[in-house]
Amino acid sequence: MSKKPTIQHIRRGPSRRALLHGALALPLLTSALPRAAWGATSAPRRVIWWMVPNGLLPDQFVPSQAPGPLLAMPPILADLESYRSRASLITGLDNYGARDSNVTGGHPASMCCLLTDTAIFGLEKVAANISVDQVAAAAIGDQTPFRSLQLGIKQPLGVHGTAADIYKRTLSYGAPDMPLPVLTDPTALFDMMFPGSGNAGAAEKQIRQSIMNTVLNRTRDLKPKLAPDHARRLDEYLTGLEGLERRVEMMANMECAVPTEPLSMPEYTDQTHQMSDLMVRAIQCDFTRVITFMLGPSANTAIHPNLGTTLSHHQASHSFKEPDGVAYEQIRNIELWEMGLLKDLLDKLSSVEDVDGNDLLTNTMVVLCSELSDGESHDTRNLPLMVFGGESAGFTHSQLRTGGGGSHSELWLAALDFVGVEASSFGYGSSRFTL
């Protein structure tokens, strides 16, 4: 019988203040490179969940070898051969939350449970659980201007507004009924990270500070006039605003080179490259230490003519076992393209020196994941999982590791441990996966 999913004994867990910071977050008011400004000699650790939708071809991802030293990258990962010595490929971990869910269709549960590992029942409303990235963000997010970043690229998905639609578009949850929106516009992300970077920057900063001060003062004046319950809610709001004020002060004397503003390019490859550039800059400047990135929503209907595809990604993932081989070749082309985009991110992380003299990748745990192992059958057993970098924690890479049918949350516990968050359990996982 499966253990009931729980989240227990997480030190420095999500306080009211921390959760409000995320809900009320303002963009940065200055550019920043804090560790250089503070004379830091050690680098913080960060984690990136890099998710590809609709699964990965099992015969292209799972190596035909016994667990142990990874002898070669599987076919779909051929472009990542140069990172074999910095990677661990993981098999044999299952998504128990998706398995125990009772909803129509395989995509809502598999996506919702990927980072929450909590079963869902029905699609009348969103009812998930806090996701692992937000557990990390609540614990360490006060150390950076952004507690976390939820990023992706925009791809078509059909209907909008239903719980099923929200589940398929979202990785992160701040609370069971709080799905966090995914930012898919590189120019909007740039503006969040480097607001007022042009000639109007100083004036814009003064205006924002003035607005914040006015809101704080008027809100405090209102408190004595309120009933006790309303006063309590106002206290929560004030706590969040004071957190924003703290962020402004944190960034006041920091310096970080402003990159070239991204162009508005609708093509998926350009979007992803721009997002990767900004993710690396966010880590380099210590804007955040927790990032999730979605290479499109689950069950997306994107077609990639530049890759020679005529079927949508979702359609090809459901048809790849047909004997004519057309869908198989198209889904394989899509997945090779996806891995090339991941390599672009790894190349950028490994080319930038961190403050401790290592590259950024050494201090960043990058997790490749997907909500499904087999897109045709919606199978959530033996999820495709791979960890890159993070050697500062003593990871032994160039390995094929197996979880023996355990919960994929065992790997999430390893990610929490990597960034310094101690947790005895998460979801269905009660032991930490060893890397």
Tab-separated table of C-alpha atoms in Angstrom:
chain	number	residue	atom	x	y	z
A	1	MET	CA	0.000	0.000	0.000
A	2	SER	CA	1.396	3.372	-0.962
A	3	LYS	CA	2.356	5.819	1.726
A	4	LYS	CA	0.091	8.824	1.976
A	5	PRO	CA	1.843	11.838	0.438
A	6	THR	CA	3.025	14.314	3.039
A	7	ILE	CA	5.306	17.283	3.472
A	8	GLN	CA	6.901	17.091	6.899
A	9	HIS	CA	9.649	18.657	8.982
A	10	ILE	CA	10.803	21.128	6.378
A	11	ARG	CA	13.056	23.601	8.111
A	12	ARG	CA	12.547	27.234	7.289
A	13	GLY	CA	9.225	26.367	5.671
A	14	PRO	CA	6.867	28.782	3.951
A	15	SER	CA	6.097	31.570	6.395
A	16	ARG	CA	3.251	33.971	5.873
A	17	ARG	CA	5.786	36.655	5.067
A	18	ALA	CA	7.570	34.527	2.494
A	19	LEU	CA	4.390	33.539	0.693
A	20	LEU	CA	3.251	37.146	0.533
A	21	HIS	CA	6.558	38.175	-0.989
A	22	GLY	CA	5.783	35.964	-3.958
A	23	ALA	CA	2.217	37.163	-4.281
A	24	LEU	CA	3.144	40.848	-4.127
A	25	ALA	CA	6.513	40.806	-5.823
A	26	LEU	CA	7.711	43.986	-7.494
A	27	PRO	CA	10.267	43.960	-10.273
A	28	LEU	CA	13.852	44.855	-9.431
A	29	LEU	CA	14.461	48.536	-9.002
A	30	THR	CA	18.180	48.416	-9.841
A	31	SER	CA	20.548	46.132	-11.654
A	32	ALA	CA	22.576	43.844	-9.444
A	33	LEU	CA	25.559	41.620	-9.029
A	34	PRO	CA	25.437	41.211	-5.259
A	35	ARG	CA	28.150	38.679	-4.574
A	36	ALA	CA	30.827	40.785	-6.268
A	37	ALA	CA	29.598	43.880	-4.469
A	38	TRP	CA	29.689	42.111	-1.121
A	39	GLY	CA	33.103	40.550	-1.733
A	40	ALA	CA	31.741	37.003	-1.484
A	41	THR	CA	34.197	34.128	-1.876
A	42	SER	CA	31.709	31.243	-1.861
A	43	ALA	CA	28.882	30.722	-4.296
A	44	PRO	CA	25.287	29.875	-3.419
A	45	ARG	CA	23.647	26.802	-4.888
A	46	ARG	CA	20.742	27.014	-7.276
A	47	VAL	CA	18.332	24.605	-8.907
A	48	ILE	CA	16.643	24.681	-12.318
A	49	TRP	CA	13.845	22.299	-13.307
A	50	TRP	CA	13.905	22.157	-17.124
A	51	MET	CA	10.755	20.402	-18.312
A	52	VAL	CA	9.903	19.068	-21.773
A	53	PRO	CA	6.251	18.201	-22.452
A	54	ASN	CA	4.603	14.992	-23.695
A	55	GLY	CA	7.333	12.580	-22.600
A	56	LEU	CA	10.473	11.323	-24.329
A	57	LEU	CA	10.754	8.260	-26.573
A	58	PRO	CA	11.633	5.434	-24.155
A	59	ASP	CA	13.813	3.561	-26.660
A	60	GLN	CA	15.735	6.787	-27.381
A	61	PHE	CA	16.192	7.946	-23.775
A	62	VAL	CA	16.662	4.820	-21.645
A	63	PRO	CA	20.127	3.272	-22.174
A	64	SER	CA	20.441	-0.428	-22.996
A	65	GLN	CA	22.999	-1.039	-20.261
A	66	ALA	CA	23.069	-2.016	-16.612
A	67	PRO	CA	23.216	0.674	-13.910
A	68	GLY	CA	26.714	1.959	-13.338
A	69	PRO	CA	29.103	4.144	-15.339
A	70	LEU	CA	27.233	5.762	-18.217
A	71	LEU	CA	29.044	4.336	-21.224
A	72	ALA	CA	27.502	6.665	-23.816
A	73	MET	CA	24.635	9.071	-24.116
A	74	PRO	CA	21.426	7.488	-25.472
A	75	PRO	CA	20.489	8.434	-29.057
A	76	ILE	CA	18.147	11.305	-28.175
A	77	LEU	CA	20.885	12.803	-25.974
A	78	ALA	CA	23.677	12.567	-28.550
A	79	ASP	CA	24.115	16.365	-28.668
A	80	LEU	CA	24.822	16.281	-24.932
A	81	GLU	CA	27.720	13.824	-25.130
A	82	SER	CA	30.136	16.555	-24.042
A	83	TYR	CA	28.219	16.733	-20.739
A	84	ARG	CA	28.224	12.998	-20.009
A	85	SER	CA	30.954	13.485	-17.382
A	86	ARG	CA	28.743	16.097	-15.709
A	87	ALA	CA	25.455	14.207	-15.811
A	88	SER	CA	23.554	11.395	-14.108
A	89	LEU	CA	20.778	9.672	-16.044
A	90	ILE	CA	18.067	8.304	-13.745
A	91	THR	CA	15.588	5.523	-14.420
A	92	GLY	CA	13.125	3.622	-12.263
A	93	LEU	CA	11.390	6.524	-10.489
A	94	ASP	CA	7.594	6.772	-10.730
A	95	ASN	CA	5.081	9.570	-10.242
A	96	TYR	CA	2.849	8.056	-7.556
A	97	GLY	CA	0.733	11.174	-7.258
A	98	ALA	CA	-0.325	10.894	-10.897
A	99	ARG	CA	-0.861	7.149	-10.496
A	100	ASP	CA	-3.288	7.655	-7.601
A	101	SER	CA	-5.158	10.574	-9.185
A	102	ASN	CA	-8.692	10.183	-10.481
A	103	VAL	CA	-9.238	12.636	-13.341
A	104	THR	CA	-10.172	12.458	-16.991
A	105	GLY	CA	-7.171	12.352	-19.319
A	106	GLY	CA	-3.549	11.675	-18.523
A	107	HIS	CA	-2.050	15.131	-18.979
A	108	PRO	CA	-3.680	17.135	-16.140
A	109	ALA	CA	-2.643	14.688	-13.410
A	110	SER	CA	0.812	13.987	-14.802
A	111	MET	CA	1.600	17.707	-15.036
A	112	CYS	CA	0.021	18.730	-11.749
A	113	CYS	CA	1.807	15.967	-9.874
A	114	LEU	CA	5.221	16.416	-11.497
A	115	LEU	CA	6.446	18.932	-8.908
A	116	THR	CA	3.708	18.467	-6.269
A	117	ASP	CA	3.511	14.642	-6.142
A	118	THR	CA	0.019	14.913	-4.705
A	119	ALA	CA	-2.932	13.023	-6.184
A	120	ILE	CA	-5.823	15.091	-7.544
A	121	PHE	CA	-9.474	14.074	-7.757
A	122	GLY	CA	-11.795	15.694	-10.267
A	123	LEU	CA	-11.365	18.772	-12.431
A	124	GLU	CA	-14.025	21.045	-10.944
A	125	LYS	CA	-11.383	23.293	-9.398
A	126	VAL	CA	-7.641	23.498	-8.897
A	127	ALA	CA	-6.685	21.476	-5.819
A	128	ALA	CA	-3.033	20.517	-5.888
A	129	ASN	CA	-0.358	21.104	-3.255
A	130	ILE	CA	2.668	23.327	-2.815
A	131	SER	CA	5.277	22.326	-5.394
A	132	VAL	CA	8.837	21.402	-4.517
A	133	ASP	CA	10.300	24.501	-6.148
A	134	GLN	CA	8.096	26.660	-3.950
A	135	VAL	CA	9.162	24.757	-0.841
A	136	ALA	CA	12.711	25.727	-1.790
A	137	ALA	CA	11.674	29.291	-2.633
A	138	ALA	CA	9.900	29.747	0.696
A	139	ALA	CA	13.016	28.601	2.545
A	140	ILE	CA	15.747	30.495	0.680
A	141	GLY	CA	13.883	33.078	-1.379
A	142	ASP	CA	14.328	35.919	1.087
A	143	GLN	CA	18.023	35.937	0.202
A	144	THR	CA	17.358	37.099	-3.371
A	145	PRO	CA	15.144	39.732	-5.020
A	146	PHE	CA	12.996	37.076	-6.710
A	147	ARG	CA	12.000	34.127	-4.551
A	148	SER	CA	11.725	32.070	-7.736
A	149	LEU	CA	11.104	32.430	-11.453
A	150	GLN	CA	8.487	30.419	-13.355
A	151	LEU	CA	9.400	30.590	-17.024
A	152	GLY	CA	8.555	28.917	-20.319
A	153	ILE	CA	7.808	29.475	-23.972
A	154	LYS	CA	4.400	30.124	-25.382
A	155	GLN	CA	2.860	27.285	-27.376
A	156	PRO	CA	-0.780	26.640	-28.361
A	157	LEU	CA	-2.989	24.441	-26.194
A	158	GLY	CA	-6.654	24.658	-27.163
A	159	VAL	CA	-9.205	25.617	-24.489
A	160	HIS	CA	-8.476	28.093	-21.711
A	161	GLY	CA	-9.663	28.664	-18.177
A	162	THR	CA	-10.601	25.181	-16.986
A	163	ALA	CA	-8.835	23.376	-14.158
A	164	ALA	CA	-7.539	20.816	-16.671
A	165	ASP	CA	-6.103	23.623	-18.780
A	166	ILE	CA	-4.448	25.236	-15.763
A	167	TYR	CA	-2.889	21.949	-14.721
A	168	LYS	CA	-1.406	21.435	-18.192
A	169	ARG	CA	0.060	24.951	-18.301
A	170	THR	CA	1.537	25.091	-14.804
A	171	LEU	CA	4.433	23.501	-12.928
A	172	SER	CA	4.532	25.575	-9.742
A	173	TYR	CA	2.023	25.958	-6.926
A	174	GLY	CA	2.414	28.313	-3.970
A	175	ALA	CA	-0.488	26.578	-2.215
A	176	PRO	CA	-3.055	23.890	-3.189
A	177	ASP	CA	-5.272	26.454	-4.927
A	178	MET	CA	-2.488	28.814	-6.052
A	179	PRO	CA	-1.039	27.865	-9.447
A	180	LEU	CA	1.757	30.288	-10.310
A	181	PRO	CA	1.628	31.797	-13.806
A	182	VAL	CA	4.392	31.011	-16.261
A	183	LEU	CA	6.162	33.963	-17.842
A	184	THR	CA	6.639	33.210	-21.543
A	185	ASP	CA	7.742	36.578	-22.940
A	186	PRO	CA	11.523	37.214	-22.853
A	187	THR	CA	11.006	40.964	-23.161
A	188	ALA	CA	8.712	40.954	-20.117
A	189	LEU	CA	11.303	38.964	-18.157
A	190	PHE	CA	13.985	41.447	-19.187
A	191	ASP	CA	11.817	44.330	-17.952
A	192	MET	CA	11.292	42.558	-14.625
A	193	MET	CA	15.007	41.958	-14.155
A	194	PHE	CA	16.247	45.296	-15.469
A	195	PRO	CA	13.424	47.835	-15.101
A	196	GLY	CA	14.223	51.364	-16.119
A	197	SER	CA	17.514	50.345	-17.684
A	198	GLY	CA	17.119	53.098	-20.270
A	199	ASN	CA	17.329	56.875	-19.898
A	200	ALA	CA	14.198	57.047	-17.743
A	201	GLY	CA	15.537	54.577	-15.194
A	202	ALA	CA	16.206	56.973	-12.301
A	203	ALA	CA	12.863	58.728	-12.650
A	204	GLU	CA	11.047	55.410	-12.849
A	205	LYS	CA	12.770	54.239	-9.670
A	206	GLN	CA	11.754	57.389	-7.791
A	207	ILE	CA	8.150	57.018	-8.916
A	208	ARG	CA	7.965	53.392	-7.755
A	209	GLN	CA	9.514	54.246	-4.385
A	210	SER	CA	7.074	57.118	-3.939
A	211	ILE	CA	4.107	54.873	-4.749
A	212	MET	CA	5.302	52.223	-2.314
A	213	ASN	CA	5.765	54.741	0.502
A	214	THR	CA	2.321	56.215	-0.114
A	215	VAL	CA	0.624	52.813	-0.056
A	216	LEU	CA	2.432	51.798	3.147
A	217	ASN	CA	1.528	55.020	4.971
A	218	ARG	CA	-2.124	55.047	3.933
A	219	THR	CA	-2.553	51.376	4.713
A	220	ARG	CA	-1.126	51.818	8.228
A	221	ASP	CA	-3.485	54.754	8.797
A	222	LEU	CA	-6.439	52.557	7.819
A	223	LYS	CA	-5.730	49.748	10.284
A	224	PRO	CA	-7.267	51.275	13.480
A	225	LYS	CA	-10.581	51.708	11.678
A	226	LEU	CA	-11.017	48.032	10.758
A	227	ALA	CA	-12.712	45.076	12.421
A	228	PRO	CA	-10.306	42.483	13.923
A	229	ASP	CA	-10.555	40.014	11.016
A	230	HIS	CA	-10.006	42.721	8.438
A	231	ALA	CA	-7.139	44.132	10.499
A	232	ARG	CA	-5.497	40.692	10.446
A	233	ARG	CA	-5.756	40.557	6.676
A	234	LEU	CA	-4.316	44.031	6.467
A	235	ASP	CA	-1.403	42.906	8.633
A	236	GLU	CA	-0.680	40.171	6.105
A	237	TYR	CA	-0.770	42.701	3.277
A	238	LEU	CA	1.545	45.057	5.162
A	239	THR	CA	3.957	42.219	5.779
A	240	GLY	CA	4.142	41.674	2.047
A	241	LEU	CA	4.661	45.348	1.285
A	242	GLU	CA	7.395	45.594	3.889
A	243	GLY	CA	9.025	42.672	2.156
A	244	LEU	CA	8.996	44.619	-1.087
A	245	GLU	CA	10.619	47.529	0.689
A	246	ARG	CA	13.321	45.161	1.930
A	247	ARG	CA	13.988	44.079	-1.637
A	248	VAL	CA	14.477	47.667	-2.725
A	249	GLU	CA	16.991	48.186	0.049
A	250	MET	CA	18.731	44.893	-0.791
A	251	MET	CA	19.299	46.006	-4.372
A	252	ALA	CA	20.265	49.596	-3.643
A	253	ASN	CA	24.041	49.244	-3.940
A	254	MET	CA	24.320	46.285	-6.300
A	255	GLU	CA	25.690	46.303	-9.809
A	256	CYS	CA	25.016	43.914	-12.660
A	257	ALA	CA	25.713	44.487	-16.322
A	258	VAL	CA	22.503	44.964	-18.278
A	259	PRO	CA	22.398	42.621	-21.278
A	260	THR	CA	21.048	43.509	-24.676
A	261	GLU	CA	17.273	43.710	-24.582
A	262	PRO	CA	15.742	40.667	-26.311
A	263	LEU	CA	13.882	41.151	-29.547
A	264	SER	CA	10.253	40.168	-29.911
A	265	MET	CA	10.638	36.953	-31.880
A	266	PRO	CA	7.753	34.489	-32.026
A	267	GLU	CA	9.860	31.542	-33.229
A	268	TYR	CA	10.250	28.904	-30.506
A	269	THR	CA	14.011	28.464	-30.851
A	270	ASP	CA	14.680	32.193	-30.503
A	271	GLN	CA	12.324	32.439	-27.540
A	272	THR	CA	14.148	29.638	-25.754
A	273	HIS	CA	17.617	31.015	-26.473
A	274	GLN	CA	16.548	34.393	-25.113
A	275	MET	CA	15.062	32.791	-22.005
A	276	SER	CA	18.280	30.824	-21.471
A	277	ASP	CA	20.335	34.017	-21.714
A	278	LEU	CA	18.177	35.648	-19.049
A	279	MET	CA	18.116	32.579	-16.793
A	280	VAL	CA	21.903	32.513	-16.783
A	281	ARG	CA	22.030	36.244	-16.048
A	282	ALA	CA	19.496	35.806	-13.215
A	283	ILE	CA	21.725	33.168	-11.639
A	284	GLN	CA	24.946	35.081	-12.260
A	285	CYS	CA	23.492	38.209	-10.663
A	286	ASP	CA	21.849	36.234	-7.832
A	287	PHE	CA	18.398	37.535	-8.711
A	288	THR	CA	17.024	34.105	-7.781
A	289	ARG	CA	18.223	30.616	-6.881
A	290	VAL	CA	15.107	28.680	-7.928
A	291	ILE	CA	13.862	28.456	-11.530
A	292	THR	CA	11.353	26.298	-13.351
A	293	PHE	CA	11.279	26.314	-17.135
A	294	MET	CA	8.640	24.700	-19.369
A	295	LEU	CA	9.423	24.072	-23.017
A	296	GLY	CA	5.700	24.393	-23.689
A	297	PRO	CA	2.585	23.124	-21.891
A	298	SER	CA	1.595	19.477	-21.704
A	299	ALA	CA	-0.522	18.284	-24.656
A	300	ASN	CA	0.474	21.367	-26.653
A	301	THR	CA	-0.572	21.508	-30.290
A	302	ALA	CA	2.548	23.201	-31.633
A	303	ILE	CA	3.709	22.192	-35.119
A	304	HIS	CA	7.357	22.682	-36.074
A	305	PRO	CA	7.677	23.061	-39.862
A	306	ASN	CA	11.345	23.986	-39.461
A	307	LEU	CA	11.881	20.477	-38.062
A	308	GLY	CA	9.993	18.832	-40.910
A	309	THR	CA	6.925	18.040	-38.803
A	310	THR	CA	3.348	18.039	-40.043
A	311	LEU	CA	1.835	16.603	-36.862
A	312	SER	CA	1.473	18.585	-33.656
A	313	HIS	CA	3.768	17.628	-30.787
A	314	HIS	CA	0.843	16.121	-28.870
A	315	GLN	CA	-0.482	14.222	-31.888
A	316	ALA	CA	2.930	12.791	-32.734
A	317	SER	CA	3.445	11.677	-29.121
A	318	HIS	CA	0.248	9.634	-29.380
A	319	SER	CA	1.038	8.114	-32.773
A	320	PHE	CA	4.724	7.212	-32.621
A	321	LYS	CA	4.051	3.472	-32.415
A	322	GLU	CA	2.159	3.352	-35.720
A	323	PRO	CA	3.900	1.047	-38.215
A	324	ASP	CA	4.484	3.627	-40.949
A	325	GLY	CA	7.052	5.346	-38.703
A	326	VAL	CA	6.000	8.875	-39.728
A	327	ALA	CA	5.017	10.050	-36.238
A	328	TYR	CA	8.053	8.331	-34.708
A	329	GLU	CA	10.429	10.251	-36.940
A	330	GLN	CA	8.630	13.530	-36.260
A	331	ILE	CA	8.589	13.136	-32.476
A	332	ARG	CA	12.247	12.119	-32.607
A	333	ASN	CA	13.085	15.320	-34.503
A	334	ILE	CA	11.205	17.369	-31.913
A	335	GLU	CA	13.060	15.701	-29.046
A	336	LEU	CA	16.457	16.162	-30.705
A	337	TRP	CA	15.589	19.840	-31.071
A	338	GLU	CA	14.615	19.993	-27.382
A	339	MET	CA	17.924	18.491	-26.298
A	340	GLY	CA	19.782	20.973	-28.466
A	341	LEU	CA	18.030	23.776	-26.589
A	342	LEU	CA	19.024	22.220	-23.275
A	343	LYS	CA	22.625	22.077	-24.474
A	344	ASP	CA	22.447	25.802	-25.209
A	345	LEU	CA	21.531	26.469	-21.561
A	346	LEU	CA	24.276	24.144	-20.267
A	347	ASP	CA	26.836	25.746	-22.580
A	348	LYS	CA	25.968	29.170	-21.214
A	349	LEU	CA	26.059	28.062	-17.573
A	350	SER	CA	29.408	26.342	-18.058
A	351	SER	CA	30.959	29.334	-19.826
A	352	VAL	CA	30.396	31.836	-17.001
A	353	GLU	CA	32.740	31.924	-14.005
A	354	ASP	CA	31.130	31.966	-10.582
A	355	VAL	CA	32.511	33.928	-7.644
A	356	ASP	CA	34.238	30.825	-6.232
A	357	GLY	CA	36.228	30.300	-9.431
A	358	ASN	CA	34.092	27.424	-10.717
A	359	ASP	CA	31.593	27.779	-13.536
A	360	LEU	CA	27.934	28.453	-12.788
A	361	LEU	CA	26.964	24.889	-13.654
A	362	THR	CA	29.129	23.517	-10.827
A	363	ASN	CA	26.901	25.322	-8.336
A	364	THR	CA	23.632	24.777	-10.212
A	365	MET	CA	21.630	21.547	-10.254
A	366	VAL	CA	19.843	21.377	-13.614
A	367	VAL	CA	17.092	18.736	-13.714
A	368	LEU	CA	15.775	17.555	-17.075
A	369	CYS	CA	12.289	16.115	-16.570
A	370	SER	CA	9.030	15.362	-18.320
A	371	GLU	CA	5.555	14.648	-16.999
A	372	LEU	CA	5.307	11.368	-18.941
A	373	SER	CA	7.596	8.541	-19.918
A	374	ASP	CA	5.421	7.260	-22.763
A	375	GLY	CA	3.275	9.963	-24.348
A	376	GLU	CA	1.022	7.498	-26.158
A	377	SER	CA	-0.152	5.642	-23.044
A	378	HIS	CA	0.239	8.551	-20.594
A	379	ASP	CA	2.577	6.372	-18.557
A	380	THR	CA	4.033	8.087	-15.490
A	381	ARG	CA	6.246	5.206	-14.445
A	382	ASN	CA	9.979	5.330	-15.074
A	383	LEU	CA	9.929	9.066	-15.706
A	384	PRO	CA	12.707	10.481	-17.922
A	385	LEU	CA	14.994	12.265	-15.457
A	386	MET	CA	18.536	13.560	-15.720
A	387	VAL	CA	20.692	15.758	-13.498
A	388	PHE	CA	23.449	18.009	-14.822
A	389	GLY	CA	26.044	19.953	-12.839
A	390	GLY	CA	25.872	20.549	-9.118
A	391	GLU	CA	29.317	19.072	-8.507
A	392	SER	CA	29.854	21.462	-5.589
A	393	ALA	CA	27.660	19.062	-3.578
A	394	GLY	CA	29.970	16.147	-4.364
A	395	PHE	CA	27.759	14.526	-6.997
A	396	THR	CA	29.383	11.579	-8.767
A	397	HIS	CA	28.359	11.904	-12.388
A	398	SER	CA	28.761	9.974	-15.630
A	399	GLN	CA	26.409	7.421	-14.104
A	400	LEU	CA	23.229	5.550	-14.975
A	401	ARG	CA	21.288	5.290	-11.727
A	402	THR	CA	18.037	3.481	-10.984
A	403	GLY	CA	15.394	4.187	-8.383
A	404	GLY	CA	13.968	0.677	-8.371
A	405	GLY	CA	10.356	1.813	-8.700
A	406	GLY	CA	10.540	4.436	-5.961
A	407	SER	CA	8.892	7.838	-5.916
A	408	HIS	CA	10.343	10.516	-8.152
A	409	SER	CA	10.063	12.813	-5.125
A	410	GLU	CA	13.163	11.100	-3.805
A	411	LEU	CA	15.009	13.135	-6.416
A	412	TRP	CA	13.114	16.264	-5.355
A	413	LEU	CA	14.346	15.689	-1.804
A	414	ALA	CA	17.883	15.598	-3.217
A	415	ALA	CA	17.209	18.933	-4.944
A	416	LEU	CA	15.971	20.476	-1.693
A	417	ASP	CA	19.036	19.174	0.100
A	418	PHE	CA	21.264	20.626	-2.613
A	419	VAL	CA	20.018	24.166	-1.945
A	420	GLY	CA	20.173	23.723	1.827
A	421	VAL	CA	16.552	22.904	2.662
A	422	GLU	CA	16.237	19.937	5.009
A	423	ALA	CA	13.082	17.871	4.542
A	424	SER	CA	12.327	14.396	5.864
A	425	SER	CA	9.692	13.783	3.189
A	426	PHE	CA	7.933	15.315	0.235
A	427	GLY	CA	4.903	13.882	-1.562
A	428	TYR	CA	5.310	10.124	-1.637
A	429	GLY	CA	9.069	10.350	-1.135
A	430	SER	CA	10.566	9.713	2.300
A	431	SER	CA	14.224	9.147	1.400
A	432	ARG	CA	16.678	11.218	-0.594
A	433	PHE	CA	17.957	9.921	-3.925
A	434	THR	CA	21.744	9.612	-3.924
A	435	LEU	CA	23.701	11.321	-6.678
